[in-house]
């Protein structure tokens, strides 16, 4: 994918790499039980679940590839345990609008090989947070074949609350980059700059790095 880098973050991440202990990436979180009957009001009808029983990554990717965007979103929300804040995700937004915007994002990413335009779209038109945007675009990009350096999930408890402190602890104060807080694309770019640097060092994908460091700082994070 096409990524912008934050120079200060890149230099810090390169000089002070995150202390990844695993020699191999941890596997992706396998999702949760998914009762389609409880989710049908969150997706465009007629729905086509075709035997879906779990919100596992392969199923999320399949739904995006089949262009069933609100169904894919429902699975992302379940996978990421975000259903406790439905108003922040759906609220009074029309399902048709969400479906259309996610389709636009897919086309934009396919054309530009970047998520910058899609991030702006989801922030401005749906008021989604960086947590929801990053998780949604993670799977959307995987569905489009961007498996090497896709955008990866960011959250407050694990990434900002535990990964960030471990990262900056050994860095001298005058070399520390700006943090990853907030919902701006610039903050997310700083996060992805660090992840991309570590992925390059390990010769892993960015998704592999995110899964592994999250598991190391919070073994029960899923």
XYZ file of C-alpha atoms in Angstrom, residues 132-212:
81
model
C -13.811 1.519 14.407
C -12.279 3.004 11.269
C -9.008 1.112 11.684
C -10.697 -2.225 12.319
C -13.064 -1.795 9.392
C -10.377 -0.672 6.947
C -8.081 -3.461 8.145
C -10.467 -6.111 6.873
C -11.540 -4.118 3.847
C -7.912 -3.847 2.710
C -7.317 -7.549 3.320
C -10.349 -8.306 1.169
C -8.761 -6.264 -1.627
C -5.542 -8.258 -1.469
C -3.342 -5.883 0.534
C -1.878 -8.524 2.824
C 1.689 -7.255 3.265
C 1.198 -3.882 4.899
C -2.515 -3.372 5.547
C -3.822 -0.861 8.077
C -4.138 -2.565 11.453
C -6.458 -2.044 14.413
C -5.740 0.593 17.022
C -7.454 0.851 20.395
C -7.122 2.715 23.648
C -6.623 -0.046 26.204
C -3.957 -2.172 24.525
C -2.257 -0.134 21.799
C -2.327 3.329 23.339
C -2.447 2.161 26.943
C 0.228 -0.559 26.896
C 2.102 -0.792 23.583
C 2.853 2.941 23.433
C 4.391 3.097 26.962
C 6.601 0.073 26.228
C 7.709 1.653 22.963
C 8.671 5.057 24.348
C 10.145 3.908 27.666
C 13.748 3.459 26.401
C 13.662 6.513 24.105
C 15.405 9.683 25.368
C 12.976 12.536 25.918
C 14.422 14.648 23.107
C 13.946 11.800 20.623
C 10.403 10.789 21.522
C 7.856 11.106 18.719
C 4.345 12.505 19.070
C 1.887 9.967 20.425
C -0.959 8.088 18.732
C -3.957 9.603 20.534
C -6.962 11.044 18.762
C -8.965 10.186 15.676
C -6.957 12.070 13.072
C -5.314 10.346 10.150
C -2.035 11.993 11.154
C -2.073 10.256 14.546
C -2.889 6.950 12.886
C -0.080 7.519 10.364
C 2.389 7.824 13.245
C 1.148 4.516 14.642
C 1.407 2.816 11.261
C 4.878 4.271 10.727
C 6.071 2.427 13.829
C 4.289 -0.779 12.857
C 5.734 -0.673 9.358
C 9.245 -0.145 10.711
C 8.918 -3.156 13.009
C 7.342 -5.255 10.257
C 10.314 -4.479 8.023
C 12.741 -5.474 10.766
C 10.939 -8.770 11.410
C 10.076 -9.409 7.747
C 6.482 -9.874 8.843
C 3.306 -8.194 7.719
C 1.995 -5.226 9.675
C -0.932 -7.414 10.741
C 1.487 -10.021 12.114
C 3.300 -7.374 14.142
C 0.108 -5.852 15.557
C -1.310 -9.226 16.599
C 1.935 -10.323 18.207
